[in-house]
Short mmCIF file of C-alpha atoms in Angstrom, two decimals:
data_model
loop_
_atom_site.label_atom_id
_atom_site.label_comp_id
_atom_site.label_asym_id
_atom_site.label_seq_id
_atom_site.Cartn_x
_atom_site.Cartn_y
_atom_site.Cartn_z
CA MET A 19 -31.30 13.40 14.09
CA ALA A 20 -28.91 16.19 14.97
CA THR A 21 -29.87 19.65 14.02
CA ARG A 22 -27.87 22.35 12.31
CA THR A 23 -27.98 24.50 15.45
CA GLN A 24 -26.62 21.67 17.54
CA VAL A 25 -23.78 20.97 15.14
CA LEU A 26 -22.86 24.56 14.80
CA GLU A 27 -22.86 25.16 18.52
CA LEU A 28 -20.32 22.37 19.00
CA VAL A 29 -18.24 23.62 16.08
CA GLU A 30 -18.18 27.28 17.61
CA ALA A 31 -17.24 25.74 20.98
CA GLY A 32 -13.93 24.62 19.40
CA MET A 33 -14.72 21.01 18.29
CA ASP A 34 -13.68 19.57 14.93
CA TYR A 35 -16.17 17.54 12.98
CA GLU A 36 -14.72 14.25 13.95
CA THR A 37 -15.27 15.13 17.72
CA VAL A 38 -18.79 16.48 16.83
CA GLY A 39 -19.68 13.21 15.01
CA ARG A 40 -18.57 11.20 18.03
CA ARG A 41 -20.46 13.48 20.35
CA LEU A 42 -23.60 13.16 18.32
CA ALA A 43 -23.15 9.57 17.16
CA ILE A 44 -23.12 10.36 13.43
CA PRO A 45 -20.34 10.27 10.80
CA PRO A 46 -18.21 13.40 10.64
CA GLY A 47 -19.25 13.87 7.08
CA LEU A 48 -22.80 13.91 7.94
CA ALA A 49 -22.19 16.45 10.67
CA TYR A 50 -20.55 18.69 8.01
CA LEU A 51 -23.42 18.35 5.70
CA ILE A 52 -26.01 19.15 8.39
CA ALA A 53 -23.99 22.23 9.49
CA THR A 54 -23.13 23.74 6.15
CA GLY A 55 -25.61 22.26 3.65
CA MET A 56 -22.57 21.10 1.61
CA PRO A 57 -21.43 17.54 1.17
CA ALA A 58 -17.91 16.58 2.38
CA ASP A 59 -17.11 15.12 -1.05
CA GLY A 60 -13.43 16.17 -1.23
CA GLY A 61 -14.02 18.37 -4.26
CA ASP A 62 -14.26 21.73 -2.40
CA ASN A 63 -14.90 23.55 -5.68
CA HIS A 64 -17.72 25.78 -4.34
CA PRO A 65 -18.52 29.36 -5.12
CA GLU A 66 -17.24 32.04 -2.68
CA THR A 67 -20.60 32.87 -1.43
CA GLU A 68 -21.12 29.25 -0.30
CA ARG A 69 -17.68 29.36 1.42
CA GLN A 70 -18.83 32.10 3.67
CA ARG A 71 -21.40 29.93 5.39
CA PRO A 72 -20.74 29.14 9.12
CA GLY A 73 -18.83 25.97 9.68
CA VAL A 74 -17.40 25.64 6.16
CA LEU A 75 -13.83 24.34 6.14
CA PRO A 76 -11.09 25.28 3.50
CA SER A 77 -11.05 21.43 2.71
CA SER A 78 -13.44 18.68 3.80
CA GLN A 79 -11.70 15.85 2.00
CA HIS A 80 -10.43 14.41 5.21
CA LEU A 81 -14.20 13.96 6.28
CA CYS A 82 -15.03 11.79 3.47
CA ASN A 83 -11.73 9.96 3.20
CA PRO A 84 -10.79 9.16 6.72
CA PRO A 85 -7.38 7.51 7.33
CA PRO A 86 -7.61 3.70 6.93
CA GLU A 87 -7.31 1.53 9.89
CA ASN A 88 -5.31 -1.71 9.61
CA PRO A 89 -7.13 -4.26 11.63
CA THR A 90 -4.20 -6.50 11.93
CA SER A 91 -2.56 -3.98 14.07
CA ARG A 92 -5.04 -4.62 16.80
CA GLN A 93 -4.14 -7.46 19.32
CA VAL A 94 -7.44 -8.99 19.34
CA VAL A 95 -7.16 -9.54 15.51
CA ARG A 96 -3.68 -11.06 15.85
CA ASP A 97 -5.00 -13.47 18.50
CA TRP A 98 -7.79 -14.52 16.25
CA ILE A 99 -5.42 -15.14 13.32
CA SER A 100 -3.03 -17.09 15.60
CA GLY A 101 -6.03 -19.19 16.86
CA ARG A 102 -7.09 -20.00 13.31
CA VAL A 103 -3.68 -21.10 12.26
CA ALA A 104 -3.31 -23.17 15.32
CA ALA A 105 -6.63 -24.88 14.66
CA ASP A 106 -5.80 -25.61 10.90
CA PRO A 107 -3.98 -28.97 10.49
CA ALA A 108 -2.85 -28.09 7.07
CA MET A 109 -1.35 -24.75 8.12
CA ARG A 110 0.43 -26.55 11.04
CA ARG A 111 1.85 -29.19 8.77
CA ALA A 112 3.09 -26.51 6.26
CA ALA A 113 4.75 -24.47 9.18
CA ALA A 114 6.48 -27.58 10.43
CA ALA A 115 7.79 -28.53 6.97
CA ARG A 116 9.07 -25.07 6.11
CA ASP A 117 12.60 -24.27 6.83
CA ALA A 118 15.08 -21.32 6.08
CA GLU A 119 17.14 -23.02 3.44
CA PRO A 120 17.56 -20.73 0.35
CA GLY A 121 16.81 -22.21 -2.97
CA GLU A 122 19.48 -24.13 -4.88
CA VAL A 123 20.39 -23.90 -8.46
CA SER A 124 18.66 -26.07 -10.89
CA ASP A 125 20.56 -29.05 -12.24
CA THR A 126 19.97 -27.61 -15.73
CA ASP A 127 21.83 -24.47 -14.94
CA THR A 128 25.37 -25.11 -16.18
CA ASP A 129 26.66 -21.54 -16.07
CA THR A 130 30.12 -21.62 -14.37
CA ASP A 131 30.99 -17.92 -14.83
CA ALA A 132 32.88 -17.00 -11.61
CA ILE A 133 30.79 -13.81 -11.33
CA VAL A 134 27.58 -15.73 -11.52
CA VAL A 135 28.76 -18.40 -9.09
CA LEU A 136 29.76 -15.78 -6.56
CA THR A 137 26.58 -13.66 -7.02
CA ARG A 138 24.46 -16.89 -6.37
CA ASP A 139 26.33 -17.24 -3.05
CA HIS A 140 25.52 -13.54 -2.27
CA ASN A 141 21.90 -13.96 -2.94
CA ARG A 142 21.62 -17.01 -0.73
CA VAL A 143 23.34 -15.25 2.11
CA LYS A 144 21.08 -12.20 1.58
CA ALA A 145 18.00 -14.46 1.80
CA LEU A 146 19.27 -15.86 5.02
CA GLN A 147 20.20 -12.34 6.36
CA GLN A 148 16.67 -10.99 5.69
CA GLN A 149 15.23 -13.80 7.66
CA VAL A 150 17.54 -13.04 10.66
CA GLU A 151 16.50 -9.30 10.56
CA ALA A 152 12.86 -10.29 10.50
CA MET A 153 13.05 -12.61 13.52
CA PRO A 154 12.71 -10.80 16.92
CA GLY A 155 15.78 -11.17 19.16
CA LYS A 156 16.14 -10.58 22.90
CA ARG A 157 16.01 -6.78 22.42
CA SER A 158 12.76 -7.14 20.50
CA LYS A 159 11.29 -9.41 23.25
CA GLY A 160 11.34 -12.50 20.98
CA SER A 161 10.13 -15.75 22.29
CA PRO A 162 12.59 -18.57 23.07
CA GLU A 163 11.49 -20.36 19.97
CA GLN A 164 12.18 -17.29 17.81
CA MET A 165 15.62 -16.71 19.28
CA SER A 166 16.43 -20.40 18.75
CA ARG A 167 15.41 -20.09 15.14
CA ARG A 168 17.58 -17.00 14.93
CA LYS A 169 20.61 -18.83 16.20
CA SER A 170 20.23 -21.46 13.67
CA VAL A 171 19.86 -19.09 10.72
CA VAL A 172 23.08 -17.25 11.76
CA ASP A 173 24.90 -20.51 11.88
CA MET A 174 23.57 -21.30 8.37
CA ILE A 175 25.09 -17.99 7.30
CA THR A 176 28.26 -19.02 9.07
CA MET A 177 28.46 -22.29 7.00
CA ARG A 178 27.85 -20.61 3.65
CA LEU A 179 30.20 -17.65 4.32
CA SER A 180 32.96 -19.95 5.49
CA ARG A 181 32.84 -21.98 2.22
CA HIS A 182 32.47 -18.81 0.13
CA GLU A 183 35.47 -16.96 1.59
CA ALA A 184 37.57 -20.05 1.62
CA VAL A 185 37.36 -20.65 -2.08
CA GLU A 186 37.68 -16.95 -2.84
CA GLU A 187 40.97 -16.85 -0.85
CA GLN A 188 42.23 -19.84 -2.75
CA TYR A 189 41.23 -18.99 -6.27
CA PHE A 190 39.28 -15.79 -6.76
CA TRP A 191 41.59 -13.20 -5.11
CA PRO A 192 44.63 -14.36 -6.76
CA ALA A 193 42.81 -14.08 -10.15
CA VAL A 194 41.72 -10.48 -9.27
CA ARG A 195 45.38 -9.64 -8.45
CA SER A 196 46.50 -10.70 -11.88
CA ALA A 197 43.51 -9.45 -13.95
CA LEU A 198 43.29 -5.88 -12.84
CA PRO A 199 45.99 -3.03 -12.56
CA ASP A 200 44.74 -2.25 -9.06
CA GLY A 201 43.94 -5.88 -8.31
CA ASP A 202 46.18 -5.91 -5.22
CA ALA A 203 44.38 -3.19 -3.70
CA TRP A 204 40.94 -4.75 -4.37
CA ALA A 205 42.13 -8.15 -3.00
CA ASP A 206 43.66 -6.71 0.10
CA GLY A 207 40.57 -4.63 0.94
CA ALA A 208 38.30 -7.63 0.57
CA LEU A 209 40.51 -9.86 2.73
CA GLU A 210 40.56 -7.21 5.49
CA GLN A 211 36.65 -7.16 5.32
CA GLU A 212 36.54 -11.00 5.34
CA ARG A 213 38.88 -11.06 8.34
CA HIS A 214 36.49 -8.83 10.18
CA GLY A 215 33.60 -11.08 9.16
CA LYS A 216 35.37 -14.27 10.47
CA ASP A 217 35.79 -12.57 13.93
CA LEU A 218 32.16 -11.65 14.06
CA LEU A 219 31.08 -15.20 13.04
CA THR A 220 33.58 -16.78 15.59
CA ALA A 221 32.15 -14.55 18.26
CA LEU A 222 28.53 -15.44 17.36
CA GLY A 223 29.28 -19.07 17.47
CA LYS A 224 30.24 -18.89 21.12
CA LEU A 225 27.18 -16.68 22.26
CA ASP A 226 23.67 -17.74 23.30
CA ALA A 227 20.88 -16.21 21.17
CA ASP A 228 19.03 -14.81 24.28
CA THR A 229 21.79 -12.27 25.12
CA ASP A 230 22.17 -8.59 24.36
CA GLU A 231 25.60 -9.24 22.98
CA PHE A 232 24.33 -11.79 20.38
CA ASP A 233 21.84 -9.09 19.11
CA GLU A 234 24.69 -6.54 18.91
CA ARG A 235 26.98 -8.90 17.00
CA VAL A 236 24.14 -9.76 14.56
CA GLU A 237 23.59 -6.07 13.82
CA GLN A 238 27.41 -5.81 13.21
CA LEU A 239 27.26 -8.82 10.96
CA VAL A 240 24.45 -7.53 8.92
CA LEU A 241 26.24 -4.24 8.24
CA ALA A 242 29.40 -5.94 7.43
CA LEU A 243 27.76 -8.23 4.95
CA ARG A 244 26.07 -5.32 3.18
CA ILE A 245 29.40 -3.38 2.92
CA HIS A 246 31.20 -6.53 1.69
CA VAL A 247 28.55 -7.63 -0.84
CA ALA A 248 28.40 -4.04 -2.34
CA TYR A 249 32.22 -4.08 -2.40
CA GLU A 250 32.39 -7.31 -4.42
CA GLU A 251 29.65 -6.47 -6.77
CA ARG A 252 31.40 -3.22 -7.79
CA LEU A 253 34.43 -5.25 -8.38
CA PHE A 254 32.44 -7.73 -10.54
CA LEU A 255 31.66 -4.89 -12.96
CA LEU A 256 35.36 -4.30 -13.54
CA LEU A 257 36.27 -7.91 -13.72
CA ARG A 258 33.57 -8.60 -16.36
CA ALA A 259 35.32 -6.10 -18.66
CA ALA A 260 38.84 -7.17 -17.81
CA MET A 261 38.61 -11.03 -17.76
CA PRO A 262 37.67 -13.04 -20.85
CA ASP A 263 34.49 -15.09 -20.67
CA GLU A 264 36.58 -18.32 -21.01
CA ARG A 265 38.73 -17.46 -18.12
CA ARG A 266 35.75 -16.53 -15.92
CA ALA A 267 34.01 -19.88 -16.63
CA GLU A 268 37.17 -21.88 -15.86
CA LEU A 269 37.62 -19.77 -12.67
CA GLY A 270 33.94 -20.57 -11.57
CA ALA A 271 34.34 -24.29 -12.31
CA LYS A 272 37.22 -24.23 -9.80
CA LEU A 273 35.25 -22.34 -7.21
CA LEU A 274 32.32 -24.81 -7.49
CA ALA A 275 34.66 -27.79 -7.18
CA ALA A 276 36.47 -26.20 -4.16
CA GLN A 277 33.24 -25.50 -2.39
CA LYS A 278 32.64 -29.09 -1.86
CA LEU A 279 35.76 -29.46 0.13
CA ALA A 280 35.84 -26.04 1.87
CA PRO A 281 35.64 -25.37 5.51
CA THR A 282 32.14 -24.86 7.16
CA ARG A 283 33.37 -22.88 10.05
CA PRO A 284 35.53 -19.55 10.24
CA HIS A 285 39.21 -19.93 10.81
CA PRO A 286 40.48 -16.44 11.39
CA HIS A 287 44.01 -17.44 12.29
CA THR A 288 44.62 -19.32 9.08
CA PRO A 289 46.53 -17.12 6.61
CA ALA A 290 44.61 -16.14 3.59
CA SER A 291 47.26 -17.65 1.22
CA PRO A 292 46.44 -20.06 -1.63
CA ALA A 293 49.41 -22.25 -0.71
CA VAL A 294 48.48 -22.49 2.94
CA LEU A 295 44.87 -23.12 2.02
CA LYS A 296 45.72 -26.05 -0.09
CA THR A 297 47.13 -27.80 3.07
CA ALA A 298 45.86 -26.18 6.35
CA GLY A 299 42.55 -25.33 4.63
CA VAL A 300 41.91 -28.85 3.57
CA ALA A 301 42.75 -30.18 7.21
CA ALA A 302 40.39 -27.50 8.70
CA ALA A 303 37.74 -28.54 6.30
CA ALA A 304 38.00 -32.20 7.22
CA ALA A 305 37.90 -31.33 10.99
CA ASP A 306 34.85 -29.15 10.42
CA LYS A 307 33.05 -31.89 8.73
CA ILE A 308 33.76 -34.29 11.67
CA ARG A 309 32.48 -31.80 14.12
CA ASP A 310 29.41 -31.18 12.11
CA ALA A 311 28.66 -34.78 11.80
CA ALA A 312 29.17 -35.54 15.53
CA GLY A 313 27.64 -32.39 17.17
CA ASP A 314 24.23 -30.87 17.25
CA ARG A 315 25.02 -27.71 15.19
CA PRO A 316 22.33 -25.11 15.08
CA ALA A 317 22.58 -24.98 11.27
CA LYS A 318 21.29 -28.47 11.15
CA ARG A 319 17.87 -27.43 12.20
CA LYS A 320 17.63 -25.17 9.04
CA GLY A 321 16.09 -22.36 10.88
CA LYS A 322 13.71 -24.20 13.02
CA ALA A 323 13.55 -23.93 16.75
CA GLY A 324 15.60 -26.44 18.79
#
């Protein structure tokens, strides 16, 4: 057992109690107790005469409450966890069955309020966005499988945003223009944001996921989504007060019906005009569905590696 003299000599040589403990192979709190005769209990409410003893610290709490160590930060632990997962058939089956598809609305939910309909869209895109942000890309030294999954989830976002924005352009923004005194400004601002989003989605569709440019575009898309969703959700507060419940329910029913026939790819060169969308938009949607059915679109994998 270490003696008081040994501990104090090391302390007087400039060592802290953690170093002393390692040197003498004892806990730092025990080293403090041996040197001072006082427990490192974190209370530190000792008389002034006791505080004058050699080796006493202003506070000894850190000696009895050392910082916790997270074992999962150690590579050996991560390797062990990976090995256990790989050896567990049930966990392998669960991993193989799991996809990135956000939850859908229950069949019993009949709320067609336009604000509710569009907020649901936002929530599903947010769920996909969070998955993309959590998946390592090239810059984060992601594996080929992780980058393949990332490409698939980005394409799932593309499909949902393409439908969402097409039906907004056809029905929602015209309703905003007529419902609010400054509706034109709100609609014009949103359409400009959506045009920027279409350009980003078009560029991402042409890029491989194992490139720096793909990672850069994903970062730009995530920022653009946050800005646009916040913009629309501020508008929803105004619209809820300005538009009667019955009108919002009627508008929401139109949005839901239009989504079934909406494009699944961005069409940045199609004018955001309700009249044009009723013709060119329908033709673009039909062409998209043919391409989706015939091709090996990343979104078909629902976030799984290809």
